[in-house]
PDB file of C-alpha atoms in Angstrom:
ATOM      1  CA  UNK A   1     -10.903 -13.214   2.643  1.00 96.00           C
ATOM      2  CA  UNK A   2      -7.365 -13.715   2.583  1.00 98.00           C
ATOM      3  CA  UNK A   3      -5.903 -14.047   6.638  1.00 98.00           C
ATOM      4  CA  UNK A   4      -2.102 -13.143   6.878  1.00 98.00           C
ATOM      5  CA  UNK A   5      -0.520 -14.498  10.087  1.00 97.00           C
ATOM      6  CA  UNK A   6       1.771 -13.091  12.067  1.00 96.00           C
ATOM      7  CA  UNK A   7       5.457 -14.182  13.056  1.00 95.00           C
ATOM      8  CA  UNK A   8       5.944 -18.149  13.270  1.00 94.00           C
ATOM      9  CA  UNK A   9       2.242 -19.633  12.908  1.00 95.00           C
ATOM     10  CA  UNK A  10       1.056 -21.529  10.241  1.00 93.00           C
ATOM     11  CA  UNK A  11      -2.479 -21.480   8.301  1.00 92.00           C
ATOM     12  CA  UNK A  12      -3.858 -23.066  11.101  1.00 88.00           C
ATOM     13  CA  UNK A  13      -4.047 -19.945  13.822  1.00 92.00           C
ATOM     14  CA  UNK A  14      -7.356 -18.512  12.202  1.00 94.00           C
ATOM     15  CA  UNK A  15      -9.561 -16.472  13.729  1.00 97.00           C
ATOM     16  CA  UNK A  16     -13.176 -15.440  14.029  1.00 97.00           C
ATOM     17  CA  UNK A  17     -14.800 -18.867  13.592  1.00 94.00           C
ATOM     18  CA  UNK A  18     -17.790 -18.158  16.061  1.00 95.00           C
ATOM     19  CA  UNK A  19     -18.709 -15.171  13.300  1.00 96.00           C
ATOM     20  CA  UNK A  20     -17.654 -15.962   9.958  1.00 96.00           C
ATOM     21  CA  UNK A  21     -20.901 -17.580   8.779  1.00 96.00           C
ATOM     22  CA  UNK A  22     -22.606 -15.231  10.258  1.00 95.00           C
ATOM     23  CA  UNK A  23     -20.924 -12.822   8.244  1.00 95.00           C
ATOM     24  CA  UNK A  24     -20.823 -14.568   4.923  1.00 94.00           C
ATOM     25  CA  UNK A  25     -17.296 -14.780   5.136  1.00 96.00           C
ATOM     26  CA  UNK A  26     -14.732 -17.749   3.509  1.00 95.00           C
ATOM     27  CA  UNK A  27     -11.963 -17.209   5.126  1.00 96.00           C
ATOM     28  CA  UNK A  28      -8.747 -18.651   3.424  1.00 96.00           C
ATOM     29  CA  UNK A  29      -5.120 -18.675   4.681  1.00 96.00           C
ATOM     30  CA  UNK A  30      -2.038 -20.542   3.330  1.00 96.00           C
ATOM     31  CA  UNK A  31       1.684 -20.969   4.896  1.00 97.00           C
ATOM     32  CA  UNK A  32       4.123 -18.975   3.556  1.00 98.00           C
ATOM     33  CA  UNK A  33       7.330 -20.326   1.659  1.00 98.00           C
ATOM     34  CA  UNK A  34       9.262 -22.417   4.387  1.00 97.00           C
ATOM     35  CA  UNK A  35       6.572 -22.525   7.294  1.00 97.00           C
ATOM     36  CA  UNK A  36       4.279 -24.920   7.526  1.00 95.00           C
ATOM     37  CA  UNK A  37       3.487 -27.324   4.403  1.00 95.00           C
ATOM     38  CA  UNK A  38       5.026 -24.542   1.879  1.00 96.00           C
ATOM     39  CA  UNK A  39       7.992 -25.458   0.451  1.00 96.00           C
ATOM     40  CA  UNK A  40      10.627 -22.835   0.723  1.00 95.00           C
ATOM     41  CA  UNK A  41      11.956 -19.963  -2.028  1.00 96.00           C
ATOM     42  CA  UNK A  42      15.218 -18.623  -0.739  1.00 94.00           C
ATOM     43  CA  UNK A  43      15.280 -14.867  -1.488  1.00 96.00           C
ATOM     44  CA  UNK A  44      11.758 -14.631  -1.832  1.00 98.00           C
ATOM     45  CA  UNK A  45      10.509 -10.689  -1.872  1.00 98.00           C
ATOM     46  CA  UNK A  46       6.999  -9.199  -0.766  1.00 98.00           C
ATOM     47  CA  UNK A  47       6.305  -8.828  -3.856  1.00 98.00           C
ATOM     48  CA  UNK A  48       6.766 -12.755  -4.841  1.00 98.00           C
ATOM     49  CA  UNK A  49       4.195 -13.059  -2.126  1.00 98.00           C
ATOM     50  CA  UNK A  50       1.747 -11.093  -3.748  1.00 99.00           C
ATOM     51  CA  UNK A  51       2.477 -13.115  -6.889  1.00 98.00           C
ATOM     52  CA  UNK A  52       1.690 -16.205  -5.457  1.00 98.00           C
ATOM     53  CA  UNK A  53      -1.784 -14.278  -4.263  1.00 98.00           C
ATOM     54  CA  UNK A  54      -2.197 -13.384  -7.589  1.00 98.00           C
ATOM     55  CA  UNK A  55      -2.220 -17.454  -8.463  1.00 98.00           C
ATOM     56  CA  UNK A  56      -3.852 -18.528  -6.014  1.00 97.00           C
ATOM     57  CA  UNK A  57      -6.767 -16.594  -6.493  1.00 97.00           C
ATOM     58  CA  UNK A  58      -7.011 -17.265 -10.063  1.00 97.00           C
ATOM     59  CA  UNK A  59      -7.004 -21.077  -9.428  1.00 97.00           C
ATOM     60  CA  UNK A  60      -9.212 -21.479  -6.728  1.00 95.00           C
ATOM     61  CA  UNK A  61     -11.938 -18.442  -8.114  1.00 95.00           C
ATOM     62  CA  UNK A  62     -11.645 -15.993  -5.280  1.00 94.00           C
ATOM     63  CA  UNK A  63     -13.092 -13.134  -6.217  1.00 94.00           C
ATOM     64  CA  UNK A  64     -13.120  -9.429  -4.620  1.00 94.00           C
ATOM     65  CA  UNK A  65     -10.324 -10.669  -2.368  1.00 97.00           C
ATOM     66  CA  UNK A  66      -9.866  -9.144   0.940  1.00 97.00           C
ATOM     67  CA  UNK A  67      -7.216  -9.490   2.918  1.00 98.00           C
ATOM     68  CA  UNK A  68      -6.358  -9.002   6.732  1.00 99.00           C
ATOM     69  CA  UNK A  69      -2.570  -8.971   7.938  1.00 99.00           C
ATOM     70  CA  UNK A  70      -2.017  -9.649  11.649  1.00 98.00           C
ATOM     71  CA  UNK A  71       1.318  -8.141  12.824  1.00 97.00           C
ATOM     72  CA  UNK A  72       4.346  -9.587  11.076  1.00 97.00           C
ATOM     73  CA  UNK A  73       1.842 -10.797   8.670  1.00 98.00           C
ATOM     74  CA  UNK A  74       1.301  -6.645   8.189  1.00 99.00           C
ATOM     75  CA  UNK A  75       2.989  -6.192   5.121  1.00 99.00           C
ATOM     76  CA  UNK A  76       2.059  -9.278   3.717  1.00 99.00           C
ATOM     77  CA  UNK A  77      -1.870  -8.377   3.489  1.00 99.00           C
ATOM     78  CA  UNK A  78      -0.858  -4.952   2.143  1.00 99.00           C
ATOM     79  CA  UNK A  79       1.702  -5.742  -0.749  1.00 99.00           C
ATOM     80  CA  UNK A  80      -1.274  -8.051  -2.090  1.00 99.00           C
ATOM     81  CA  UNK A  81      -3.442  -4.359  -1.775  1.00 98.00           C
ATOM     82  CA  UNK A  82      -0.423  -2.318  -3.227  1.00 99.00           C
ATOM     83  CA  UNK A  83      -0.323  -4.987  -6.307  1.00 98.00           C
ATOM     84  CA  UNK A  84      -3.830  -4.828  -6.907  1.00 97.00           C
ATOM     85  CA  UNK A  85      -4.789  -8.557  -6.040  1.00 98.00           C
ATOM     86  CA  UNK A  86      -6.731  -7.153  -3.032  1.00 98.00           C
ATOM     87  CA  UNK A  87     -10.115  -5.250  -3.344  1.00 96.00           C
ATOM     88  CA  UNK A  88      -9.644  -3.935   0.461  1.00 97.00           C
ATOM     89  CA  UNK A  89      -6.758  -4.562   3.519  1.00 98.00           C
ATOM     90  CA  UNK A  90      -7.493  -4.477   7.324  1.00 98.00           C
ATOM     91  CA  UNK A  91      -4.030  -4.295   9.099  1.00 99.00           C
ATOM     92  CA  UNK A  92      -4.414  -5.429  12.838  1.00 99.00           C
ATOM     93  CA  UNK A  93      -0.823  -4.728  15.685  1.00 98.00           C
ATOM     94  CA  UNK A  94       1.403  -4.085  13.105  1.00 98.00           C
ATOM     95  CA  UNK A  95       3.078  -1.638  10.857  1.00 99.00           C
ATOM     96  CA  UNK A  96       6.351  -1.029   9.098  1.00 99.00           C
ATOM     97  CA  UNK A  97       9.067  -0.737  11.787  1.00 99.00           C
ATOM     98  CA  UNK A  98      11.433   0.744   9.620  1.00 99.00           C
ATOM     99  CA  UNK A  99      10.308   4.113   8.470  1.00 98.00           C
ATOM    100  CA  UNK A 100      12.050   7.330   9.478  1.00 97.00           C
ATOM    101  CA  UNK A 101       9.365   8.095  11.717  1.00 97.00           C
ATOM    102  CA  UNK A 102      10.008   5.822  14.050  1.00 98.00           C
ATOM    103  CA  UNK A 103      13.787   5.725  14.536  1.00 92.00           C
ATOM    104  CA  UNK A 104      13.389   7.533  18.180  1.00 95.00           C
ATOM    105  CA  UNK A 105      10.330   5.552  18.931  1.00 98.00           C
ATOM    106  CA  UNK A 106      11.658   1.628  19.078  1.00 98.00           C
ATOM    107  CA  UNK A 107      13.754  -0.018  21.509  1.00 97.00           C
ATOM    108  CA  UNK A 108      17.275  -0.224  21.190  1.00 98.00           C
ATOM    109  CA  UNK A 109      16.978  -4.018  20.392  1.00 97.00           C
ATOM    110  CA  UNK A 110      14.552  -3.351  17.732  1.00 98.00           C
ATOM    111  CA  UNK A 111      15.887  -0.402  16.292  1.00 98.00           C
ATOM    112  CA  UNK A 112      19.372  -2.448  16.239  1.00 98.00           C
ATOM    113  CA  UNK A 113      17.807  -5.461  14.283  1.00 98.00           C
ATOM    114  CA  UNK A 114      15.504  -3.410  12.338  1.00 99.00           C
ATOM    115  CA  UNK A 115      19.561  -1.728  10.696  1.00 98.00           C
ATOM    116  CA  UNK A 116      20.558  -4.969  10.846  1.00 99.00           C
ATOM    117  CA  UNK A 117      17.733  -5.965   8.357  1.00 99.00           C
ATOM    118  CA  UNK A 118      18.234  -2.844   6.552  1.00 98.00           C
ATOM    119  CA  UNK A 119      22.281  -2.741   6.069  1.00 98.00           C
ATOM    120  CA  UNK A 120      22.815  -6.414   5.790  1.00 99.00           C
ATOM    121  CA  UNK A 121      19.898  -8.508   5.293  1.00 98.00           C
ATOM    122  CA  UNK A 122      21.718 -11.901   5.113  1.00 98.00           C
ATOM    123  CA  UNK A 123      23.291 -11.754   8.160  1.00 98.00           C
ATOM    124  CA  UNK A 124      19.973 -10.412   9.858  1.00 98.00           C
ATOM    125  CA  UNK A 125      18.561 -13.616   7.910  1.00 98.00           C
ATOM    126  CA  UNK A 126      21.391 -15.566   9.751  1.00 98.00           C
ATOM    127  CA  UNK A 127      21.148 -13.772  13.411  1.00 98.00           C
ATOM    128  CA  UNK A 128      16.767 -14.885  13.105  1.00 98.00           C
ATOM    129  CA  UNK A 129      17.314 -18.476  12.197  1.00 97.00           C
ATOM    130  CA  UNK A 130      20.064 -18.638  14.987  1.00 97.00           C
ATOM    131  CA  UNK A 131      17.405 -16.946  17.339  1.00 93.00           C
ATOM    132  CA  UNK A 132      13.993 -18.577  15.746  1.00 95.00           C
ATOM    133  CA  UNK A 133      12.276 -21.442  17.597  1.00 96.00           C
ATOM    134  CA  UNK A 134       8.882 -22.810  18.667  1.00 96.00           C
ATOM    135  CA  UNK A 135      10.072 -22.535  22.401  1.00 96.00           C
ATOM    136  CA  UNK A 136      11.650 -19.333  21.944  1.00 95.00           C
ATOM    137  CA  UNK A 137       8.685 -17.852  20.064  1.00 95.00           C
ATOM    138  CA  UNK A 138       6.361 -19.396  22.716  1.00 93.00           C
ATOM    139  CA  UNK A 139       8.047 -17.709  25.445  1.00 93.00           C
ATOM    140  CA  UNK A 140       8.080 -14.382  23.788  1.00 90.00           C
ATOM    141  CA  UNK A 141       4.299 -14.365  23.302  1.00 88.00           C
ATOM    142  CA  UNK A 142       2.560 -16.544  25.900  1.00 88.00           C
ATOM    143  CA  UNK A 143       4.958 -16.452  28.547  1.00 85.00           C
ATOM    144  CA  UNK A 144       5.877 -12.966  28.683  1.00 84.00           C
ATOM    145  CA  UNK A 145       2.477 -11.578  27.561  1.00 87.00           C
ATOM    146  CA  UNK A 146       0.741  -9.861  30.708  1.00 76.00           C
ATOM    147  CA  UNK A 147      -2.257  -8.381  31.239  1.00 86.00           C
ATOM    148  CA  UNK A 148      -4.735  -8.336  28.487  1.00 90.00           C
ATOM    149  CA  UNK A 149      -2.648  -9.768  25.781  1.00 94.00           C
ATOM    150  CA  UNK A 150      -1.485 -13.172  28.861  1.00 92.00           C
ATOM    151  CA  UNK A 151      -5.540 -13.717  29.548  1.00 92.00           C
ATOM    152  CA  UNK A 152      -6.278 -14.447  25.517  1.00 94.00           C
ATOM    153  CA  UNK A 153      -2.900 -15.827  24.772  1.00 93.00           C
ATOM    154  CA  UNK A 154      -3.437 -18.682  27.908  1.00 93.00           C
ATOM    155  CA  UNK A 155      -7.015 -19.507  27.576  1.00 95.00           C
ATOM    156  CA  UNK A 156      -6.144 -23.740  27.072  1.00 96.00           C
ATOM    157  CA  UNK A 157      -7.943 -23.700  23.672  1.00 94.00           C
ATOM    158  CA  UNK A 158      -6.235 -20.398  22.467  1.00 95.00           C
ATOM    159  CA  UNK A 159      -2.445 -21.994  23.742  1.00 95.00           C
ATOM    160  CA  UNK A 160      -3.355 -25.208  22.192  1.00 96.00           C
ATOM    161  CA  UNK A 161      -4.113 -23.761  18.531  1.00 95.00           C
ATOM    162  CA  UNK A 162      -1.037 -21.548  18.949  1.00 95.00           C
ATOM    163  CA  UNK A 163       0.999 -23.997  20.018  1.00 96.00           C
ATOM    164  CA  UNK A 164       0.030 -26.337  16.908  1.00 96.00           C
ATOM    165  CA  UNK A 165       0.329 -23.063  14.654  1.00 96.00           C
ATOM    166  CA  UNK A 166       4.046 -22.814  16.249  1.00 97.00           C
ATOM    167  CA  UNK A 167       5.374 -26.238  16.092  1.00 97.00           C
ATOM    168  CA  UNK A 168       3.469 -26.513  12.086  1.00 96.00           C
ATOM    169  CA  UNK A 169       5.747 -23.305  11.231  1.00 96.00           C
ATOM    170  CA  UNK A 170       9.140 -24.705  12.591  1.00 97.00           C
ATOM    171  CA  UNK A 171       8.321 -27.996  11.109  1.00 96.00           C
ATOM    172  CA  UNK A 172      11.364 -27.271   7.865  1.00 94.00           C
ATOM    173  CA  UNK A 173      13.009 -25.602  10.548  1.00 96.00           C
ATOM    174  CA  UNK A 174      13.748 -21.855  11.171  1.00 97.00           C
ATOM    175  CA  UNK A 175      14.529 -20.523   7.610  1.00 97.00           C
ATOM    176  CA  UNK A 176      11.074 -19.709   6.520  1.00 97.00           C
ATOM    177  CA  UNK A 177      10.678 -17.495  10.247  1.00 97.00           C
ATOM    178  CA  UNK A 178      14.025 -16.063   9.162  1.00 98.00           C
ATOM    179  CA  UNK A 179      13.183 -14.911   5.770  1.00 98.00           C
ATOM    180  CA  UNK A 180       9.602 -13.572   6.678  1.00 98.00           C
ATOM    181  CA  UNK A 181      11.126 -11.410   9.687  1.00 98.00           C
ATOM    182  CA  UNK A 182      13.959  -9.935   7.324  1.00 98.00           C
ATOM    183  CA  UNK A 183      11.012  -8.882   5.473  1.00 99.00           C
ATOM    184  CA  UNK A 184       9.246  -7.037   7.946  1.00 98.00           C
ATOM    185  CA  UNK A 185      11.566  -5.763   9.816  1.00 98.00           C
ATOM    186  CA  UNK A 186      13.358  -4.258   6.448  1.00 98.00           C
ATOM    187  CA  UNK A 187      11.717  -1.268   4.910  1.00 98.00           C
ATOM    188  CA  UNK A 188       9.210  -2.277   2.723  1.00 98.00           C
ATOM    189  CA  UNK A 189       9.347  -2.312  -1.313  1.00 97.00           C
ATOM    190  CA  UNK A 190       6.163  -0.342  -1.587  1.00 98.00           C
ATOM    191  CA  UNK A 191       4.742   3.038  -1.417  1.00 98.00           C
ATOM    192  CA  UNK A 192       1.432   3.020   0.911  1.00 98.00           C
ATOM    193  CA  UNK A 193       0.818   6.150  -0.509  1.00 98.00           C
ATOM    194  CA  UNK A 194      -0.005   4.331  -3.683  1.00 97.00           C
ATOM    195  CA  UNK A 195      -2.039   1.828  -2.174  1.00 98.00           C
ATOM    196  CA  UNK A 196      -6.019   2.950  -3.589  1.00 96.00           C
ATOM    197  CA  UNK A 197      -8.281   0.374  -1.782  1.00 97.00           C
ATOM    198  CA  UNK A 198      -9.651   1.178   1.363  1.00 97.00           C
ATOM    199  CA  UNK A 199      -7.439   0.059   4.226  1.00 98.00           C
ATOM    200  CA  UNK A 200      -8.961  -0.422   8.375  1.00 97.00           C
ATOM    201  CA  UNK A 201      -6.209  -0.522  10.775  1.00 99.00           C
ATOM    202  CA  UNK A 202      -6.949  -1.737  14.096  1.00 99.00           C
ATOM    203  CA  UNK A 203      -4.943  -1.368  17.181  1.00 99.00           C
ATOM    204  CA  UNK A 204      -5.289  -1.774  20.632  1.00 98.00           C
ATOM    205  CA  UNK A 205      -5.043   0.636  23.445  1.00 97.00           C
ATOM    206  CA  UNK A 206      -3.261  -1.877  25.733  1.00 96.00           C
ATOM    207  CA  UNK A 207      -0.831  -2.969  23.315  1.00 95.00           C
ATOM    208  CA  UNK A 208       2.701  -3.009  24.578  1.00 92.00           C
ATOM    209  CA  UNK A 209       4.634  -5.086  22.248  1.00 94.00           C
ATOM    210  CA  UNK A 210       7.760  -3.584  20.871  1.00 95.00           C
ATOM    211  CA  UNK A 211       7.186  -4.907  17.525  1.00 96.00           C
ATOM    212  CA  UNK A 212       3.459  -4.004  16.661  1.00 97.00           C
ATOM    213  CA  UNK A 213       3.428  -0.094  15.962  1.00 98.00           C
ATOM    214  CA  UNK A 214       5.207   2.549  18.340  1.00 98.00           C
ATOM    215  CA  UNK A 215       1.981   5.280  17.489  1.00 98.00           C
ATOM    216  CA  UNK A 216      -0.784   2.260  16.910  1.00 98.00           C
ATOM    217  CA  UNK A 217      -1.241   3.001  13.272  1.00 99.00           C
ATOM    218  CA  UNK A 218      -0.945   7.101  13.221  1.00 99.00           C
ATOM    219  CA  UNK A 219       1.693   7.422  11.008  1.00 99.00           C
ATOM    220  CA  UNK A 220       0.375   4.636   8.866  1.00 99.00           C
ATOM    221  CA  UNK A 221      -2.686   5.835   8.762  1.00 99.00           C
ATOM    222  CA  UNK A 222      -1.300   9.429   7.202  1.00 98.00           C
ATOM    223  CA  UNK A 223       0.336   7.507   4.680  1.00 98.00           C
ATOM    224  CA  UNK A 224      -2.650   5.585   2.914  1.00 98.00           C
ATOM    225  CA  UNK A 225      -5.087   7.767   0.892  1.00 98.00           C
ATOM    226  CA  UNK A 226      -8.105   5.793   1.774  1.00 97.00           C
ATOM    227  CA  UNK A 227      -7.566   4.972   5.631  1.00 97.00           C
ATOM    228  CA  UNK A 228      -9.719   4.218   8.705  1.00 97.00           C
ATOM    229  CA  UNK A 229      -7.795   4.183  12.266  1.00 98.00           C
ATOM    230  CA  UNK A 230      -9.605   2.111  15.034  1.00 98.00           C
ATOM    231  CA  UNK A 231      -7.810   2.441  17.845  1.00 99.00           C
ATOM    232  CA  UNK A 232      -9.892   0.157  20.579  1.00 98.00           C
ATOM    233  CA  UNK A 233      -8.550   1.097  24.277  1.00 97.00           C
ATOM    234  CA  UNK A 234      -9.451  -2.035  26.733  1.00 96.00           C
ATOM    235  CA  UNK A 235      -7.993  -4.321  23.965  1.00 97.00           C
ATOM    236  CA  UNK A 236      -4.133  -5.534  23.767  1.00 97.00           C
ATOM    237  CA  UNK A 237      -1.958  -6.584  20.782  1.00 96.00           C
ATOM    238  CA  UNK A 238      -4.340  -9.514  20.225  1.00 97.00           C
ATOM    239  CA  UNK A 239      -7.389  -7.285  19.185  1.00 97.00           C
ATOM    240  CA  UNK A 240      -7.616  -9.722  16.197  1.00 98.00           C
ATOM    241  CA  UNK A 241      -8.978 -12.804  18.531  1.00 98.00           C
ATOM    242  CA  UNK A 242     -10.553 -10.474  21.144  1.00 98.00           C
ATOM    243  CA  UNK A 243     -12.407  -7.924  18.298  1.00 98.00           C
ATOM    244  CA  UNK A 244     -12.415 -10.194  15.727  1.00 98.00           C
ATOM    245  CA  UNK A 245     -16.656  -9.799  14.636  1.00 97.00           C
ATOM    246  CA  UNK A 246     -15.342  -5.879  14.452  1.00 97.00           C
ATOM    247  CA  UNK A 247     -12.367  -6.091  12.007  1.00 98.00           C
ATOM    248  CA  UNK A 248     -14.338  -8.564   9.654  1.00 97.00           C
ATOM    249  CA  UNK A 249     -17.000  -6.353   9.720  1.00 95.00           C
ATOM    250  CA  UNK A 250     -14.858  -3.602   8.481  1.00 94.00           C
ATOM    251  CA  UNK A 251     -13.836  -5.670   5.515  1.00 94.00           C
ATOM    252  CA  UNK A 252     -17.747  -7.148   4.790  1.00 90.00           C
ATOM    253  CA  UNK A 253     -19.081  -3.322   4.630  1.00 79.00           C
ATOM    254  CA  UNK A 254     -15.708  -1.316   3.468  1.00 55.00           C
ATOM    255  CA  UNK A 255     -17.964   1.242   1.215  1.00 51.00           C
ATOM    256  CA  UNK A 256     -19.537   2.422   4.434  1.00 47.00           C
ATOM    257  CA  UNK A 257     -17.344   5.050   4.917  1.00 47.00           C
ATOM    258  CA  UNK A 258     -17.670   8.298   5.787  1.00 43.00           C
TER     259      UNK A 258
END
């Protein structure tokens, strides 16, 4: 199983360790171009990162590949399902910001950068690496995080691993952030209508980030032929830590469907 994290965080910021064995599950994740250890690839597309899926799986054997996408890491997990390297997707806080559907529904900030990404993707690719930081990030999700989302996000073990995850990511500096949010924020190069695996998107009732999904997964889910909405209401953006046995389940069993 294939784990694609979200904005700024490096392999590192897994998840679901207390239940993976458990669950027979081998959970793999590797930095994107320019975060982390990867080496960059100016212009890189989605679809290069589904590509590099492709390879990877082939060299290291992984077979019936899985993959989960954790907000900004959204479309990541499901070009890899739309390009057939993935036998199943579970999408957790995020969706694609820039459909039609949502143009009323964002904030003005987001709705502004989300054009931005659109019209003129290298100066939105300019405006993020200006903007991109581990401090800044930091502040954006611990700091500001209240409620549900501020309790997992400041537990000293969780703000330790993020904070590593953060300062791993920035380590080539903020290019690889800026590239991978032009991405997401853009619309994406894919149809999920044409996506045929079976797809779980989880969400959480709580949730309050701008960035995540302005109808937790509705629209989404009405555009993927084989979807499953969870939509868990005492959970927060960070579902993925705080429902983690859940969404791995959902992968592990994905023919149990009604």
């Amino acid at each position: 199983m294939l784990l694609c994290p979200g904005a700024a965080t490096s392999r590192w910021l897994g998840f679901g360790t207390d239940v993976v064995d458990e669950l027979g599950v081998r959970l793999v994740s590797v930095d994107r171009p320019g975060l982390g250890a990867s080496d960059p690839a100016p212009g890189r597309t989605l679809s290069d990162w589904a590509a590099d899926v492709r390879h990877l799986a082939a060299e290291r054997g992984l077979v019936d590949l899985a993959v989960v996408g954790m907000s900004a890491g959204v479309p990541f997990a499901l070009v890899c399902a739309a390009a057939g390297v993935a036998v199943a997707a579970a999408v957790v806080s995020g969706d694609e910001l820039a459909s039609p559907a949502f143009t009323g529904l964002l904030t003005p900030e987001v709705r502004d950068l989300v054009a931005l990404a659109t019209t003129d993707p290298a100066r939105a690719e300019e405006v993020f690496a200006d903007f991109g930081s581990v401090e800044t990030l930091w502040e954006i999700a611990v700091e500001r995080s209240s409620g549900t989302d501020g309790a997992v996000y400041r537990q000293p073990a969780f703000a330790s691993a993020f904070r590593r995850a953060l300062t791993e990511a920035f380590a080539r500096g903020p290019a690889g952030y800026a590239r991978d949010t032009v991405l997401v924020m853009a619309p994406w190069p894919f149809d999920p209508a044409e996506i045929t695996v079976p797809v779980d998107l989880w969400y959480g009732g709580r949730d309050t980030s701008p960035v995540h999904s302005p109808d937790l997964g509705a629209t989404l889910a009405g555009r993927l032929p084989d979807a499953r909405r969870h939509v868990v209401p005492e959970a927060g953006g960070s579902l993925l830590w705080t429902h983690a046995r859940e969404i791995l389940d959902s992968l592990v069993r994905p023919r149990a469907r009604g």
